[in-house]
GROMACS .gro file of C-alpha atoms in nm:
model
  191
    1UNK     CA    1  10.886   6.909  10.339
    2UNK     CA    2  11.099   6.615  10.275
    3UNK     CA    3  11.254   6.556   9.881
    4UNK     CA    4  11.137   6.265   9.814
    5UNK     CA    5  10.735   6.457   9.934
    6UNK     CA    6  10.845   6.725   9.682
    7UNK     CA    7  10.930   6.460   9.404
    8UNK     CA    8  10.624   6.286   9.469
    9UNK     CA    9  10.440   6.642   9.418
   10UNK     CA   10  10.655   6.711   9.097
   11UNK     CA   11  10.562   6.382   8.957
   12UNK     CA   12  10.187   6.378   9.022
   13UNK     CA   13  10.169   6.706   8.874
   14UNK     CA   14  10.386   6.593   8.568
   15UNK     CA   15  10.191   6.296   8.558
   16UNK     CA   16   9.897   6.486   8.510
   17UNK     CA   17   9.971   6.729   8.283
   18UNK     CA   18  10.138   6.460   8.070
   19UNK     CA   19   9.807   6.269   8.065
   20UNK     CA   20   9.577   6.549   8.028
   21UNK     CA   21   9.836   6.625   7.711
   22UNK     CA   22   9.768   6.295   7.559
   23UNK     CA   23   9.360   6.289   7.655
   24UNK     CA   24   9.360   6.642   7.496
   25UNK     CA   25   9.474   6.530   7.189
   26UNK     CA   26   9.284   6.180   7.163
   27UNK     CA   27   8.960   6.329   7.304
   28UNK     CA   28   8.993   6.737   7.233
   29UNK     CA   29   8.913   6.993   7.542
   30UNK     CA   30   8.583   6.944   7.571
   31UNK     CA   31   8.526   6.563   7.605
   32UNK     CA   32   8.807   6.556   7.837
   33UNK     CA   33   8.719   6.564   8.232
   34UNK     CA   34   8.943   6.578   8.495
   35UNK     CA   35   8.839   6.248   8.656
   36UNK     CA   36   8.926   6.089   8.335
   37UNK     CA   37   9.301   6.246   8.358
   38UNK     CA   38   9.357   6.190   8.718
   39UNK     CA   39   9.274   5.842   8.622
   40UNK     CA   40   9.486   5.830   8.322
   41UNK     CA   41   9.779   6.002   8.567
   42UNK     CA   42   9.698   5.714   8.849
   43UNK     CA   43   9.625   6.025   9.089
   44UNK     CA   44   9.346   6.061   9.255
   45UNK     CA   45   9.078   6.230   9.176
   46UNK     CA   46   9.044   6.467   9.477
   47UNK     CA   47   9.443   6.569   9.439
   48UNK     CA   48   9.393   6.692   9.080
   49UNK     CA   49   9.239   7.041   9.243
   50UNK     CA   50   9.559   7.018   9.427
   51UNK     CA   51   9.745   7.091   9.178
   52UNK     CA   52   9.495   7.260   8.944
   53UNK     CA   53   9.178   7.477   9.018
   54UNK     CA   54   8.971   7.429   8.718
   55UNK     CA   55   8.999   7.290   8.373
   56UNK     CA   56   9.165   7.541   8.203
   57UNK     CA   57   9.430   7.569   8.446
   58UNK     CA   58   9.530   7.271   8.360
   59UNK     CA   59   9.467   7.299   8.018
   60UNK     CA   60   9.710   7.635   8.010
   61UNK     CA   61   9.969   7.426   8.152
   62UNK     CA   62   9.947   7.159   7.881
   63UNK     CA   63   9.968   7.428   7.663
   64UNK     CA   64  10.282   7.565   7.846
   65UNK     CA   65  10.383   7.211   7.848
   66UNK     CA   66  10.386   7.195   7.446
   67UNK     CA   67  10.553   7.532   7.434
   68UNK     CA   68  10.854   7.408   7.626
   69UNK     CA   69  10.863   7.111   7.366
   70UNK     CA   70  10.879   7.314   7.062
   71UNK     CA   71  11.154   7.487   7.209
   72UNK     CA   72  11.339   7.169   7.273
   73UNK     CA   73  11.297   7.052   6.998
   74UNK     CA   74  11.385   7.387   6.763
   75UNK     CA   75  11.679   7.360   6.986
   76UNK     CA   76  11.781   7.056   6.879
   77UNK     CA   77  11.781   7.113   6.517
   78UNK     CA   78  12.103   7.383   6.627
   79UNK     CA   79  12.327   7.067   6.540
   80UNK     CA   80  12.227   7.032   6.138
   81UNK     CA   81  12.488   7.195   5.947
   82UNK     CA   82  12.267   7.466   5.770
   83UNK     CA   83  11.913   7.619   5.765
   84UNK     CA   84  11.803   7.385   5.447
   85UNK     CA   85  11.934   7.087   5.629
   86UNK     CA   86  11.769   7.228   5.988
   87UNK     CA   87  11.422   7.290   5.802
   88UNK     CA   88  11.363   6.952   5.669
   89UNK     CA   89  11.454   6.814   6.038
   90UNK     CA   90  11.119   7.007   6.114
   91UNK     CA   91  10.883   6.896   5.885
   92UNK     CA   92  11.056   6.509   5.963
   93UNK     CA   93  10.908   6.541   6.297
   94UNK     CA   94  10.574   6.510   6.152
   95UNK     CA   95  10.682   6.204   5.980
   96UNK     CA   96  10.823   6.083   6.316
   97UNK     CA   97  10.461   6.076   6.459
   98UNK     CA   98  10.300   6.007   6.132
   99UNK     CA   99  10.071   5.714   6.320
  100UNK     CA  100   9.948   5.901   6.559
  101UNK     CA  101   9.920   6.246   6.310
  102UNK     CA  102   9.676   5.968   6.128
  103UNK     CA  103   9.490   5.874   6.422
  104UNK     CA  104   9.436   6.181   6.613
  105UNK     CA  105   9.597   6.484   6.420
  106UNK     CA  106   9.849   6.731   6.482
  107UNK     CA  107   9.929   6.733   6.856
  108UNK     CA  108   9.965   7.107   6.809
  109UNK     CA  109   9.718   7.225   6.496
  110UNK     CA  110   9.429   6.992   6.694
  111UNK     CA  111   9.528   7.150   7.036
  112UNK     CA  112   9.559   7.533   6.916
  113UNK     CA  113   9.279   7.508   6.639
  114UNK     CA  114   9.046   7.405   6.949
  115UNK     CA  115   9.112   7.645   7.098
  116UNK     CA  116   9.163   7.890   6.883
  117UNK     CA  117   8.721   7.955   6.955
  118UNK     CA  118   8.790   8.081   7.265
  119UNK     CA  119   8.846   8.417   7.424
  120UNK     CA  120   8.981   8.366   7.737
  121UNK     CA  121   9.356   8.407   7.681
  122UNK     CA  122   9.371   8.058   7.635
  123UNK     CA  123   9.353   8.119   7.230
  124UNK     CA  124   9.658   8.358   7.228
  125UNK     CA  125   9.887   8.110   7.497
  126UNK     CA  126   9.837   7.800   7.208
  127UNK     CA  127   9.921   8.059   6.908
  128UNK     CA  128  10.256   8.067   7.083
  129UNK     CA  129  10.332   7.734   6.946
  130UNK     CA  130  10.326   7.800   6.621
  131UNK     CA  131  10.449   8.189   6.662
  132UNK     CA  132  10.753   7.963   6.787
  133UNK     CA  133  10.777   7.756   6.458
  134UNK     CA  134  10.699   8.011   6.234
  135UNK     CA  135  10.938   8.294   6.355
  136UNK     CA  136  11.232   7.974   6.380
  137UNK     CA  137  11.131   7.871   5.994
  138UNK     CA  138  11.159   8.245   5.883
  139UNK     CA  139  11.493   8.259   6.091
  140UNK     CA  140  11.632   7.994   5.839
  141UNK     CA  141  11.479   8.115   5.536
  142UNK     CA  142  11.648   8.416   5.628
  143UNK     CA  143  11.985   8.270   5.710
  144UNK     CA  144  11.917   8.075   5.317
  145UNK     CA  145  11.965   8.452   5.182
  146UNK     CA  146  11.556   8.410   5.037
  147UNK     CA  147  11.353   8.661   4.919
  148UNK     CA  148  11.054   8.673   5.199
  149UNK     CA  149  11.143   8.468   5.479
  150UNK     CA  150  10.814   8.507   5.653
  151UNK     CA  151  10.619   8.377   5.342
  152UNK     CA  152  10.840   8.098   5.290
  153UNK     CA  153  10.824   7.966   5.686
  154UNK     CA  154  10.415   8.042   5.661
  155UNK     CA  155  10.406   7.826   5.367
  156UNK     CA  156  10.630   7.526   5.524
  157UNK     CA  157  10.440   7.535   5.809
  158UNK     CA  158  10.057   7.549   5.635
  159UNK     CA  159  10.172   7.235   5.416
  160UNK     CA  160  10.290   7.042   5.728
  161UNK     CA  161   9.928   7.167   5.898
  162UNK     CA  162   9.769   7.055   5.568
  163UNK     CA  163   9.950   6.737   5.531
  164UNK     CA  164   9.838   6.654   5.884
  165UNK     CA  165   9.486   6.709   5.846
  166UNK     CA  166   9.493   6.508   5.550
  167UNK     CA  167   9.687   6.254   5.711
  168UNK     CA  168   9.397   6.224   5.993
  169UNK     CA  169   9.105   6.272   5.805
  170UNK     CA  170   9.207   5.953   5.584
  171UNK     CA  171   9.353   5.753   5.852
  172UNK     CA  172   9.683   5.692   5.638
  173UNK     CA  173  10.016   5.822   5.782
  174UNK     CA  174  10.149   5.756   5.412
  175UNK     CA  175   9.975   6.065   5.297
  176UNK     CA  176  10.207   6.244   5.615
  177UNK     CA  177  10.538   6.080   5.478
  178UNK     CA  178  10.485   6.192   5.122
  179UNK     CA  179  10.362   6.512   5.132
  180UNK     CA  180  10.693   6.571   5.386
  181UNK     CA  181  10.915   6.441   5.150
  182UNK     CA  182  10.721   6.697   4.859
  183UNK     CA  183  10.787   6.993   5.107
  184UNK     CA  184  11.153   6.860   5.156
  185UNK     CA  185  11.235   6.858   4.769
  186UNK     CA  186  11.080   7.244   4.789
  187UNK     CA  187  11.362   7.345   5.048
  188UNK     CA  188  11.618   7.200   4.827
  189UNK     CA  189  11.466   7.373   4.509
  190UNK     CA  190  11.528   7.699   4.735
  191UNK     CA  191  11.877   7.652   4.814
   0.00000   0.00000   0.00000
């Protein structure tokens, strides 16, 4: 097989799980089909099988998709100067994506909270996401010298969920920027 055949497979395949990504989100798991992501992808329809079986093997690898993001970006909060400093980079990603928080929710709370129903293995693989987050946010609170780490990262991480779902269900990505900038004043206060 020549490189630029295996690129071509790469790419389709990244193509696709990219697309289903963003169709997830906009649409949720159920309303999305996999004509509508090969067409979203520009593949067609027939090579989606291809690369993916069924549904939730491509689903799975959306999910392992978002995994590998929340490790990048955890990874990239490494440069702040301290934990306080590294914790309110997190919750500013929320801001980042406020818009599209407002429009379609939480890339991750929509995608795990979907299918969070299920019992197929499916459920556990999106917990990961936010296992990720939450054992990184207790890491920090830890490294603060706070009294309950865990407690502290579970209640960062429920008032970014919260401030997302409030954020979508009222269509304003304001209500995303200021309850960040409440939860940011909270770090400091811990410090």
């Amino acid at each position: 097989m020549t490189d630029s055949h295996q690129r071509d497979r790469a790419g389709k395949r990244e193509r696709l799980v990219a697309s289903a990504g963003e169709l997830l989100h906009r649409q949720g798991v159920s309303a999305t089909t996999l004509a509508q992501v090969a067409e979203a992808a520009d593949v067609p329809p027939g090579n989606v099988y291809y690369y993916f079986k069924t549904k939730d093997a491509l689903v799975r690898a959306v999910v392992d998709a978002r995994i590998d993001e929340v490790r990048t970006m955890l990874g990239s909060f490494d440069a702040q100067p301290d934990p306080g400093t590294r914790l309110k980079a997190l919750t500013r990603q929320w801001v980042e994506m406020r818009d599209l928080v407002a429009r379609h929710g939480c890339p991750l709370g929509t995608l795990c909270s979907e299918l969070s129903g299920r019992d197929d293995g499916l459920d556990r693989e999106a917990a990961k996401m936010m296992s990720l987050i939450l054992d990184w946010a207790e890491d920090q609170f830890r490294q603060m010298g706070t009294p309950d780490p865990r407690d502290l990262a579970v209640n960062l991480f429920a008032g970014v969920q919260g401030g997302a779902l409030l954020a979508n269900t009222f269509r304003d990505p304001d209500l995303m920027t200021s309850h960040v900038r409440h939860l940011e004043h909270w770090i400091d206060s811990l410090s």
